[in-house]
Coordinates of C-alpha atoms in Angstrom, one line a residue:
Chain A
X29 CA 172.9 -78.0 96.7
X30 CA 171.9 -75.4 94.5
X31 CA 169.6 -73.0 95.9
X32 CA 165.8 -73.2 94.3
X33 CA 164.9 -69.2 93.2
X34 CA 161.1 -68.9 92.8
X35 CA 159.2 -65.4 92.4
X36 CA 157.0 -64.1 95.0
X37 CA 154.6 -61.8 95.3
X38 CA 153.7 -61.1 99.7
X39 CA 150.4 -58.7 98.5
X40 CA 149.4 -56.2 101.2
X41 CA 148.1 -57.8 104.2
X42 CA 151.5 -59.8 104.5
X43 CA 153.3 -56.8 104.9
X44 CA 150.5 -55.5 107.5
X45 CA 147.9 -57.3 109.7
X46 CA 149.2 -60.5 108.6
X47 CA 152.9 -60.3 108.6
X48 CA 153.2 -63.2 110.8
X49 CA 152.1 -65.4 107.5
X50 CA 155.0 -63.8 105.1
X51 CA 157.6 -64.6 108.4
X52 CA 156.2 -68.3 108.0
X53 CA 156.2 -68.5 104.8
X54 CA 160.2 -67.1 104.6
X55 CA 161.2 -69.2 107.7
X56 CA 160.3 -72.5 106.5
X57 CA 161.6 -71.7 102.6
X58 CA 164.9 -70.6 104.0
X59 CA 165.3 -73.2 106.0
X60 CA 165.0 -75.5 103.3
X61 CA 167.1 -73.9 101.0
X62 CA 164.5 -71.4 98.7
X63 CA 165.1 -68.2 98.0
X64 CA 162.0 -66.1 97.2
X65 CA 162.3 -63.1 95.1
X66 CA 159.1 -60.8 95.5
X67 CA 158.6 -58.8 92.2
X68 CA 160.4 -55.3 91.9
X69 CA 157.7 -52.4 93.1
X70 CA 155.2 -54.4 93.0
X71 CA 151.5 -52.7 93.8
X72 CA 148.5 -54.1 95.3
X73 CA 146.2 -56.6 92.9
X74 CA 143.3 -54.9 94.1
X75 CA 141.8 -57.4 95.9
X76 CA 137.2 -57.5 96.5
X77 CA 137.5 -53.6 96.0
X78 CA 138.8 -53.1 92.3
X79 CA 136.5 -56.4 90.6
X80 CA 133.4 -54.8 92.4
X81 CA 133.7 -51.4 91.6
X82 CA 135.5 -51.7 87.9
X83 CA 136.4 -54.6 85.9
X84 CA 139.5 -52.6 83.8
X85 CA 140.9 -51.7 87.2
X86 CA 140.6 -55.0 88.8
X87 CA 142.0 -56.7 86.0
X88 CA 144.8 -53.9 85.6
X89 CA 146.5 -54.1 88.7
X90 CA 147.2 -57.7 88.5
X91 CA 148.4 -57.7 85.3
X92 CA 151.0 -54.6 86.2
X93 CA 152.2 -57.2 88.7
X94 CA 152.6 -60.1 86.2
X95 CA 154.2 -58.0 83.6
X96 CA 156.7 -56.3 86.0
X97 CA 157.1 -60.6 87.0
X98 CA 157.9 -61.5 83.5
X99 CA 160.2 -58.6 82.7
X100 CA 162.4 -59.4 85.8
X101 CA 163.1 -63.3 84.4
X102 CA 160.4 -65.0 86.8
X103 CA 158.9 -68.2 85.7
X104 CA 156.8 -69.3 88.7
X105 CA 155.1 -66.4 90.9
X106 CA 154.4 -67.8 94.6
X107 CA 151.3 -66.3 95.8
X108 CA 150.4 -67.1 99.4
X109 CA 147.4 -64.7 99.9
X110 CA 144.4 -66.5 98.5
X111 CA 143.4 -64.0 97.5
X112 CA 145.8 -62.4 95.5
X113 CA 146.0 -65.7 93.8
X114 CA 142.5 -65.6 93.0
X115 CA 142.9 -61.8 91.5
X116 CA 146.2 -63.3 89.5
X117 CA 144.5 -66.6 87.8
X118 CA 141.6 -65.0 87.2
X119 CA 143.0 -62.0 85.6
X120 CA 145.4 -64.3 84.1
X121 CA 142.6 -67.2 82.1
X122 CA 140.4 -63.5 81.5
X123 CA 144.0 -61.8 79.1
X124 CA 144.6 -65.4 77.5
X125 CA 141.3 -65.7 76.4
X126 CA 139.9 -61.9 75.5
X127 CA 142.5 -61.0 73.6
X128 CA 140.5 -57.3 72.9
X129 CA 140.8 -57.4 76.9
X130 CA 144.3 -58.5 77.0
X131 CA 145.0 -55.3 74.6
X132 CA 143.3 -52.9 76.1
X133 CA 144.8 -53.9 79.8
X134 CA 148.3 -53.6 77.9
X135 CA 146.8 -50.4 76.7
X136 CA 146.5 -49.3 80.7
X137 CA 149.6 -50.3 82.2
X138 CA 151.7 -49.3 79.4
X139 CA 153.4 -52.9 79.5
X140 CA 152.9 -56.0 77.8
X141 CA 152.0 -59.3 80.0
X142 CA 152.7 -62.5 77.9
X143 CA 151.4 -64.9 80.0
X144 CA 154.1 -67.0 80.6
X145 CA 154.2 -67.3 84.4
X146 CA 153.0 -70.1 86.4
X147 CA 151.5 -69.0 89.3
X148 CA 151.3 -70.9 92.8
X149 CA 149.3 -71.0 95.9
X150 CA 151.0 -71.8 98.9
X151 CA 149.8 -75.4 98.6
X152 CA 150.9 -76.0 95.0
X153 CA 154.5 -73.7 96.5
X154 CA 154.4 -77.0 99.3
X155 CA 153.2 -79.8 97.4
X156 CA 155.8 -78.9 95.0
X157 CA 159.1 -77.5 96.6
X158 CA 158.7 -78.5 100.2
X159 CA 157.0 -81.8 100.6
X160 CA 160.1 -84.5 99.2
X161 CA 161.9 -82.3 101.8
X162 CA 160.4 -83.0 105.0
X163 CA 161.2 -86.4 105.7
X164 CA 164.7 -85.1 106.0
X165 CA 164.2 -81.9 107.8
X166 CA 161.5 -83.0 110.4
X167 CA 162.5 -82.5 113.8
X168 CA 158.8 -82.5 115.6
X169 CA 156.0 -84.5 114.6
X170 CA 152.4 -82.3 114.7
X171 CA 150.6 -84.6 116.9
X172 CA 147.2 -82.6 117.2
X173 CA 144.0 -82.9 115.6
X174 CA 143.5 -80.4 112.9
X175 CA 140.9 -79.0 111.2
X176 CA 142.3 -77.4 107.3
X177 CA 140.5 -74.9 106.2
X178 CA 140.5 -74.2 102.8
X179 CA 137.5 -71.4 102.4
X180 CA 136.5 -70.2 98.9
X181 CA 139.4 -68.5 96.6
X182 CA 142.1 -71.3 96.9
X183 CA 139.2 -73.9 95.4
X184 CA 136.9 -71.8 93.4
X185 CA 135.8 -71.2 90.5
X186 CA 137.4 -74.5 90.1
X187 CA 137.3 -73.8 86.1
X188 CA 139.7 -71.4 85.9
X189 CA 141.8 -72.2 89.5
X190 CA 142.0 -76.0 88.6
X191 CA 143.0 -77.0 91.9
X192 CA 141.7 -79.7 94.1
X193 CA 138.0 -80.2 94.5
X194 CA 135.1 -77.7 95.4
X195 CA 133.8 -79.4 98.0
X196 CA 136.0 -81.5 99.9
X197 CA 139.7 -80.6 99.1
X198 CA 142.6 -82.7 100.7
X199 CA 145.5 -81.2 99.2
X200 CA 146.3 -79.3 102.9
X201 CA 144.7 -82.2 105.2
X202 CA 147.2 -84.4 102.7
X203 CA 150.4 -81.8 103.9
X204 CA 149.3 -81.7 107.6
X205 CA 148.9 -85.9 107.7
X206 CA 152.6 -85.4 106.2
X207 CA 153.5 -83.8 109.4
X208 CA 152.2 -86.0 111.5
X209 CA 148.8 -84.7 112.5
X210 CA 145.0 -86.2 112.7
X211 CA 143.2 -84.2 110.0
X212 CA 139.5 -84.0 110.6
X213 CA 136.7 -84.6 108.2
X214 CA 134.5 -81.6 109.4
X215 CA 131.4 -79.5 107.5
X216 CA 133.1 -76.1 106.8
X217 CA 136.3 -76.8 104.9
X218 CA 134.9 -74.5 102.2
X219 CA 132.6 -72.2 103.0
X220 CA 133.1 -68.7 103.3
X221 CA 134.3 -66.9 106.9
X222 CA 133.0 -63.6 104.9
X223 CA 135.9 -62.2 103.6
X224 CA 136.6 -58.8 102.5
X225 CA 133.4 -57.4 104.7
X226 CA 135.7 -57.9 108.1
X227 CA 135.0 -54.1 108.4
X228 CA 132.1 -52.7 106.7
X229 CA 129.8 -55.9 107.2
X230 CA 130.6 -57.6 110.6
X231 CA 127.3 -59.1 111.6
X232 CA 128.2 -61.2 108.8
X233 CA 131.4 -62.3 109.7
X234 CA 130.9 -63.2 113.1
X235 CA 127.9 -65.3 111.3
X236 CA 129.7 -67.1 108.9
X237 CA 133.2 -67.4 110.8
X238 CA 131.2 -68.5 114.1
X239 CA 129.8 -71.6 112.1
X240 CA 133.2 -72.3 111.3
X241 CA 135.1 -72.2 114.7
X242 CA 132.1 -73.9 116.2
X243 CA 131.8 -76.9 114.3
X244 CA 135.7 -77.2 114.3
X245 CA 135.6 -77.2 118.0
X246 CA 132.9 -79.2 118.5
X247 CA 134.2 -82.3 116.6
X248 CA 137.6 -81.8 118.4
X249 CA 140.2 -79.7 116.3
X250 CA 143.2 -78.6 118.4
X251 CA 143.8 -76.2 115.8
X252 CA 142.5 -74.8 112.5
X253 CA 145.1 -74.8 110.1
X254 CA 144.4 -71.9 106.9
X255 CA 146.2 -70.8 104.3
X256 CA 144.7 -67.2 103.5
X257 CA 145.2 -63.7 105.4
X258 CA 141.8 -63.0 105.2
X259 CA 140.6 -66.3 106.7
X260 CA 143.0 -66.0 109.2
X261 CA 142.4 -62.4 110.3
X262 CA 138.7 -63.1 110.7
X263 CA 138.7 -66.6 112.4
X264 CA 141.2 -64.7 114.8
X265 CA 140.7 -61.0 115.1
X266 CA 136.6 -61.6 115.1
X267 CA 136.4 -63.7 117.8
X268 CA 134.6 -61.2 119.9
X269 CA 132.1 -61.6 116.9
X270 CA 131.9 -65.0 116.6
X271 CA 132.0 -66.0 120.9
X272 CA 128.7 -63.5 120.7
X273 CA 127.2 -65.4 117.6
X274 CA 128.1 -69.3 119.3
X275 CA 127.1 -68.1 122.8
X276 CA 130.0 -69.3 124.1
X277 CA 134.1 -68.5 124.4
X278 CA 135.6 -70.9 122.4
X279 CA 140.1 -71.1 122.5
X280 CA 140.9 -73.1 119.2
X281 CA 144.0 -71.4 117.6
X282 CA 144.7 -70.5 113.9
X283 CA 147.5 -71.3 112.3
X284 CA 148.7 -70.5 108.9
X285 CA 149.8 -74.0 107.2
X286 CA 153.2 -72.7 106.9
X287 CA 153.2 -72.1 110.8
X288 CA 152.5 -76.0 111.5
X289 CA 155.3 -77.0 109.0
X290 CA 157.5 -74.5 110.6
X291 CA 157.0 -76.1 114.2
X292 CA 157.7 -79.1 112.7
X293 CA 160.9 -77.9 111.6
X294 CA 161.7 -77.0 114.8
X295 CA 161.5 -73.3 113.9
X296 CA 161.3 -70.9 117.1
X297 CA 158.0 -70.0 117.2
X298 CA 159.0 -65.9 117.8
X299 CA 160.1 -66.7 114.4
X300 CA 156.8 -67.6 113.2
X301 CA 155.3 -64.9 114.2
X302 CA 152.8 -67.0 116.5
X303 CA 152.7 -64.2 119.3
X304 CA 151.0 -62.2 117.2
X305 CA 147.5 -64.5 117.0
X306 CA 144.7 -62.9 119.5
X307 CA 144.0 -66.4 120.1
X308 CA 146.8 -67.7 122.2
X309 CA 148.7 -70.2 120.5
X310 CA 149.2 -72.9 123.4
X311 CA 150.4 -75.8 121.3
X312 CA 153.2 -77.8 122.6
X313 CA 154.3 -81.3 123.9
X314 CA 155.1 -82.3 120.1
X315 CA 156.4 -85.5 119.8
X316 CA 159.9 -85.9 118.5
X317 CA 160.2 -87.2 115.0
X318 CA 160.8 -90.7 114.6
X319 CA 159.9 -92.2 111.3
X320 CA 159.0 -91.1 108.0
X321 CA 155.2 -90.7 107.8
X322 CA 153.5 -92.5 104.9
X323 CA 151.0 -90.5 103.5
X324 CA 148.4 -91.7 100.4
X325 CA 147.5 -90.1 97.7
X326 CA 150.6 -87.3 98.5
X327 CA 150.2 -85.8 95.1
X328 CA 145.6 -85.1 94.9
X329 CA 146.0 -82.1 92.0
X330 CA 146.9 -84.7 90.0
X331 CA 144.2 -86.8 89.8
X332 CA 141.6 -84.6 89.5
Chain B
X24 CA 108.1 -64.6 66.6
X25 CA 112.0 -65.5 67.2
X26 CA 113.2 -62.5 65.7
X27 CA 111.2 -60.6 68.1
X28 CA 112.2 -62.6 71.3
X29 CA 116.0 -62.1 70.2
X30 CA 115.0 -58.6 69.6
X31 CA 113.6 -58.4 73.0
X32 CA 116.8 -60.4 74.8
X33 CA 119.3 -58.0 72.8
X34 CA 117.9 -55.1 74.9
X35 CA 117.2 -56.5 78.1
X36 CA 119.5 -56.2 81.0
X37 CA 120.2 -60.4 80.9
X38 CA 121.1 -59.5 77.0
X39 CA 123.6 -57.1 78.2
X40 CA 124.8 -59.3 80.7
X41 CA 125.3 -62.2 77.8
X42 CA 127.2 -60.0 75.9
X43 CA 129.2 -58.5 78.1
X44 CA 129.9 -62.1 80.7
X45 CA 128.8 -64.4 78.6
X46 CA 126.7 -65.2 81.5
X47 CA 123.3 -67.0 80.2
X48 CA 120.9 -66.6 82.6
X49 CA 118.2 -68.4 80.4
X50 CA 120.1 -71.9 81.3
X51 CA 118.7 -71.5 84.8
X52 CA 116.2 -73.8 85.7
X53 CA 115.2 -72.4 89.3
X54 CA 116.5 -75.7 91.5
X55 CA 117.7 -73.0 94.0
X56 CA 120.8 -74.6 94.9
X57 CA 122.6 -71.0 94.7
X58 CA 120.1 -69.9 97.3
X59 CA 120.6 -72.9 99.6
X60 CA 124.2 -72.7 99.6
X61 CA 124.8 -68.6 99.3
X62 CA 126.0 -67.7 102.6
X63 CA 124.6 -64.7 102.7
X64 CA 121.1 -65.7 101.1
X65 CA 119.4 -64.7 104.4
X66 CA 120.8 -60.9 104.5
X67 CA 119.5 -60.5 100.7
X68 CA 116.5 -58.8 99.7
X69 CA 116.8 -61.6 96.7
X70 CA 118.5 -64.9 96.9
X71 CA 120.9 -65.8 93.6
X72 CA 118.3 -67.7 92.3
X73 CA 115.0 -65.3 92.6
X74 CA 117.5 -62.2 91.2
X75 CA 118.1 -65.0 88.3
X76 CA 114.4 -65.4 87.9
X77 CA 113.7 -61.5 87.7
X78 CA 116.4 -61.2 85.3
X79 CA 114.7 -64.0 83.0
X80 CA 111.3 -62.5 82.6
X81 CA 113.3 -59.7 81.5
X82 CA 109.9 -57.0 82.8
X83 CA 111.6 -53.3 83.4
X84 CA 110.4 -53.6 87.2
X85 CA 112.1 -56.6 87.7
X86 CA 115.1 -55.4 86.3
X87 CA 115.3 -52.2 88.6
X88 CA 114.8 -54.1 91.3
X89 CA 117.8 -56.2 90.4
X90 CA 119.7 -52.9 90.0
X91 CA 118.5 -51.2 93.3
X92 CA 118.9 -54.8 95.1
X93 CA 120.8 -55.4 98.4
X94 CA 121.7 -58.7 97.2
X95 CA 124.1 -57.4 94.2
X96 CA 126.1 -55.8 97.2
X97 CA 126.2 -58.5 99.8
X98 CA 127.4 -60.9 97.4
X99 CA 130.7 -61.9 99.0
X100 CA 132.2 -63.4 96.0
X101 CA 132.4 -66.6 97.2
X102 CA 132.1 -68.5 94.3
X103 CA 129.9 -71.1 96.1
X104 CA 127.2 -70.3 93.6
X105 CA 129.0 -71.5 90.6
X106 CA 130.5 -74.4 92.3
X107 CA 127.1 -75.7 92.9
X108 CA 125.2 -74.8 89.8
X109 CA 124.2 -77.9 87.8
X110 CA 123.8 -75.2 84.7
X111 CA 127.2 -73.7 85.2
X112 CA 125.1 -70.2 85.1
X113 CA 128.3 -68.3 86.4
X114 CA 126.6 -66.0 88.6
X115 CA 129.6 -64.0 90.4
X116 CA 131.1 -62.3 87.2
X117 CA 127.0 -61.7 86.1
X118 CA 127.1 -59.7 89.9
X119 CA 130.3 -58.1 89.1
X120 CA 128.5 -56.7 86.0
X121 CA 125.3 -55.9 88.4
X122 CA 127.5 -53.7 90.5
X123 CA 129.2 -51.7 88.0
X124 CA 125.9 -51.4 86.1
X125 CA 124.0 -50.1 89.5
X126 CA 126.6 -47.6 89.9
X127 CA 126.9 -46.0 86.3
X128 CA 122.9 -45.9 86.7
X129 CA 122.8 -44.6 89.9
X130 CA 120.8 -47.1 91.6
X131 CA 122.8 -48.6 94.2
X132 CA 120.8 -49.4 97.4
X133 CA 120.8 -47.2 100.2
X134 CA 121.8 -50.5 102.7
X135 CA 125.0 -50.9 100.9
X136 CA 126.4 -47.6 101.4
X137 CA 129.3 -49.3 104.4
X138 CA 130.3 -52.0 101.9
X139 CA 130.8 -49.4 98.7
X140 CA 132.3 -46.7 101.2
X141 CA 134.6 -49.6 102.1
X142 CA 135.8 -50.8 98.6
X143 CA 136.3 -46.4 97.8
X144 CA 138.5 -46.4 100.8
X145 CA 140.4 -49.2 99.9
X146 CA 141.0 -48.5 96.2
X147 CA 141.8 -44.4 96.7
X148 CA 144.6 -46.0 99.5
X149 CA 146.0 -48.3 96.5
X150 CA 145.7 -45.2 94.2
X151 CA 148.1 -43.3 96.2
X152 CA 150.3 -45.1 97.3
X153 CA 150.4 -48.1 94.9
X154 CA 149.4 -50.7 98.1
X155 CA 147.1 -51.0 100.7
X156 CA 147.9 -48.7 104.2
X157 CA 145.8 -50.5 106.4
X158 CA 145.3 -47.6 109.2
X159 CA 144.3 -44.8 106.3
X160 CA 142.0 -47.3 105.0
X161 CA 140.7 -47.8 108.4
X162 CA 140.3 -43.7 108.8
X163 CA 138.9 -43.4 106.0
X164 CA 136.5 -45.8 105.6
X165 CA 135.4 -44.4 109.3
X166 CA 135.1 -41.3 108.1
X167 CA 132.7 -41.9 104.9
X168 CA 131.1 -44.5 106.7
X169 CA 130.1 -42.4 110.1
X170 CA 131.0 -45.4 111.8
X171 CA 134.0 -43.7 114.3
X172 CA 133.5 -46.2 117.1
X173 CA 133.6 -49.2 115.0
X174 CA 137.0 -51.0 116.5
X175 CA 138.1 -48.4 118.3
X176 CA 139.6 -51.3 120.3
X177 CA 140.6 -53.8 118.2
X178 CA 143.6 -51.1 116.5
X179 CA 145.5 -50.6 119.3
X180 CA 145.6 -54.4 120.1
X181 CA 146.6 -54.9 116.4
X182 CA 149.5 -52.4 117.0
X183 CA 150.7 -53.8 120.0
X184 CA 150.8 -57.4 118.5
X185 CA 153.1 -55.7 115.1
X186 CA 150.0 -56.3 112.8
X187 CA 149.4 -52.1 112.2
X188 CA 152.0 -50.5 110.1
X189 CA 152.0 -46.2 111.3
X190 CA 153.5 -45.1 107.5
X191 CA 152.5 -46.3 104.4
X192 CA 154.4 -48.5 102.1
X193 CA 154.4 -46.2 98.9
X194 CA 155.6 -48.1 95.3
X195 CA 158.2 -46.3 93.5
X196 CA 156.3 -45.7 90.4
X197 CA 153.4 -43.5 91.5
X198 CA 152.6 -41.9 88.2
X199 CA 152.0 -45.7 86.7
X200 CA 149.7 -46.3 89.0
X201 CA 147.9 -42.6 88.8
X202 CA 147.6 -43.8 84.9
X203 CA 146.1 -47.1 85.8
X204 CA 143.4 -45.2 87.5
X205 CA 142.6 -42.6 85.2
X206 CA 142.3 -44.9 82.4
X207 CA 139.7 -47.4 84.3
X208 CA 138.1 -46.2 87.3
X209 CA 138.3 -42.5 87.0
X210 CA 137.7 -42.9 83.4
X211 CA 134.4 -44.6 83.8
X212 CA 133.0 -42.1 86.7
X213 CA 133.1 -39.4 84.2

């Protein structure tokens, strides 16, 4: 079999607070025969900081990335960090359709971007590359009930992003039902846990990501199952925050999407990265795989 | 009578905003659904909606109270706003605008002095070094913000688990990234 080469970009938090997401995410693409190439000296896209401080800059420091992309042969860009994605669309749809914009940001990184990569989340990365390959590779099924959440930048703006609905997204309850679990229909799938104000606004966070966590909890999620750092970091490292806000200690783990496909694989959870959670990742007693889970509606993006 | 009203859009603060978003907020029609679903409506001094409203009477106190709002600051991004919006009035690049505007005029509010100390932090970290270094940022965002105790625990429990990183990852070209800075962010400060 010839081995699939995507690009990739990890962004910061994947090489820091959450590196356990970048081990998933190499694990499970390894295992099943993907090679990821991150883009050579890549630099950070800037993230909340740069688009509320300076619209050049935040639009700058994506673009160095995409150019540098383009000019080392990349067609598709996998971009697990929601919100590095979000920085790289946007800044994306803003150079194909300001073309004074697109000049001027040329102008600034002293390279041309054509615009010519397709750029992934880690769900479009799944739906596309991993998915056909599970039924194979499955050795565990994930028998737990799940709550997916999506939060804000993987769905919205939904205009530019074009990717699954606003409000009630399946494209991740649609890869963890592939796996085997129950995937709840809860209230919070995408609202925001607060973001980028982890540090300089916590109040806020233990507000918004305690509503989250409590209503997953409450109608029986085993786990919540994210695809973005910064969800992850603040349903997990704020749960001081967010037990003060409920009243109450609550255990429900956080997983990264590619963690629960990695267990399925039968990847060694070390591996994973799971012993790096502050919520302890107790999860076992999976069920062996047996038969190939049926799933409808595999490929949602497409109908919407 | 129109020529006058398009005189007096041209040279408001929504006019601006139109021109330089292509945000309308004239399409508003007050339901409030920003409000109700903003997250952080409650920690505003304005919800979306009322800040959309002061904008559309276009009256020079309303408009420096947008500018010296809370609510341009606490806006988390979210995009919930625009998601909901039956006019498609795309409110989070019209606060993006708000921002920059409240800083070139020097009329950012006092109660969002952590959050902009935070976004400096992070953004002089990327300028020298190209990415984020999660424990400078930390320093200094402690530093400006006066906040030392903030965490104190929650590093050392991030170190032991492998999620704190002692040395920076530096990119090789610094000077590209220097460039980037001077030509945007540096440029505009000036």
């Amino acid at each position: 079999m010839q081995k699939i080469k995507l690009g990739y970009y990890p962004g910061c938090s994947l090489e820091g607070s959450s590196r356990e997401y970048n081990e998933s995410v190499q694990a499970i693409a390894e295992k099943l025969g993907i090679e990821l190439v991150s883009i050579p000296d890549w630099n950070c896209c800037g993230a909340t900081a740069a688009h509320n401080l300076n619209k050049e800059l935040s639009l700058s420091l994506p673009a160095r990335n995409l150019a540098l992309a383009e000019e080392a042969g990349l067609k598709e860009l996998v971009v697990p960090c929601a919100a590095c994605y979000s920085r790289f669309t946007t800044t994306q749809h803003e150079l194909m359709h300001d073309e004074t914009m697109h000049q001027k940001v040329n102008g600034i990184i002293g390279k041309e971007y054509k615009g010519n990569l397709r750029i992934l989340n880690v769900i479009q990365f799944i739906e596309e590359f991993i998915i056909d390959k599970l039924d194979d590779n499955i050795k565990f099924e994930f028998n737990k009930k799940v709550a997916c959440y999506y939060g804000c930048l993987l769905v919205r703006p939904n205009k530019i992003l074009n990717f699954d609905r606003t409000e009630d997204p399946q494209t991740m309850d649609v890869v963890m039902k592939k796996l085997g679990a129950d995937s709840i229909d809860w209230a919070y799938k995408t609202e925001c846990c607060g973001a980028g104000f982890s540090v300089s606004f916590t109040e806020a966070v233990g507000r918004l990501s305690g509503k989250i966590v409590e209503d997953a909890d409450h109608r029986g999620a085993e786990a919540l199952i994210v695809a973005c750092p910064m969800c992850h970091s603040n349903l997990d490292m704020r749960r001081p925050e967010i037990d003060k806000y409920n009243g109450k200690k609550l255990n429900i783990p956080v997983l990264y999407i590619t963690q629960a496909i990695g267990l399925a694989l039968g990847i060694d959870r070390n591996i994973l990265g799971l012993q790096r959670h502050f919520v302890t990742v107790k999860l076992n007693d999976f069920k062996p795989f047996a038969k190939k889970i049926e799933v409808e509606n595999l490929q949602i993006t497409e109908e919407i | 009578m129109s020529e006058s009203h398009n005189h007096l859009v041209d040279n408001s603060l929504s006019g601006k905003i139109k021109k330089e978003t292509g945000v309308s907020v004239a399409r508003c029609y007050q339901c409030g659904k920003c409000s109700a679903g903003c997250p952080v409506s409650v920690d505003m001094d304005y919800p979306p909606s009322l800040l959309i409203r002061k904008l559309q009477t276009g009256l020079p106190e309303h408009e420096e109270q947008v500018l010296r709002s809370k609510s341009i600051w606490f806006c988390l991004s979210c995009e919930m706003c625009i998601a909901r919006c039956p006019m498609e009035v795309d409110i989070p690049p019209m606060m993006d605008y708000l921002r920059h505007e409240s800083i070139r005029l020097k009329k950012v509010n006092p109660a969002s002095k952590n959050i902009i100390s935070f976004h400096k932090a992070f953004l002089d970290s990327i300028e020298q070094t190209g990415k984020l270094y999660e424990m400078g940022l930390i320093v200094d965002y402690k530093t400006r913000s006066f906040n030392l105790m903030q965490d104190v625990m929650l590093a050392p429990s991030m170190f032991a688990k492998g999620k704190l990183s002692i040395l920076p990852e530096v990119i090789k070209n610094r000077r590209n990234m220097k460039q980037i800075f001077k030509n945007t962010l540096k440029n505009k400060q000036k």
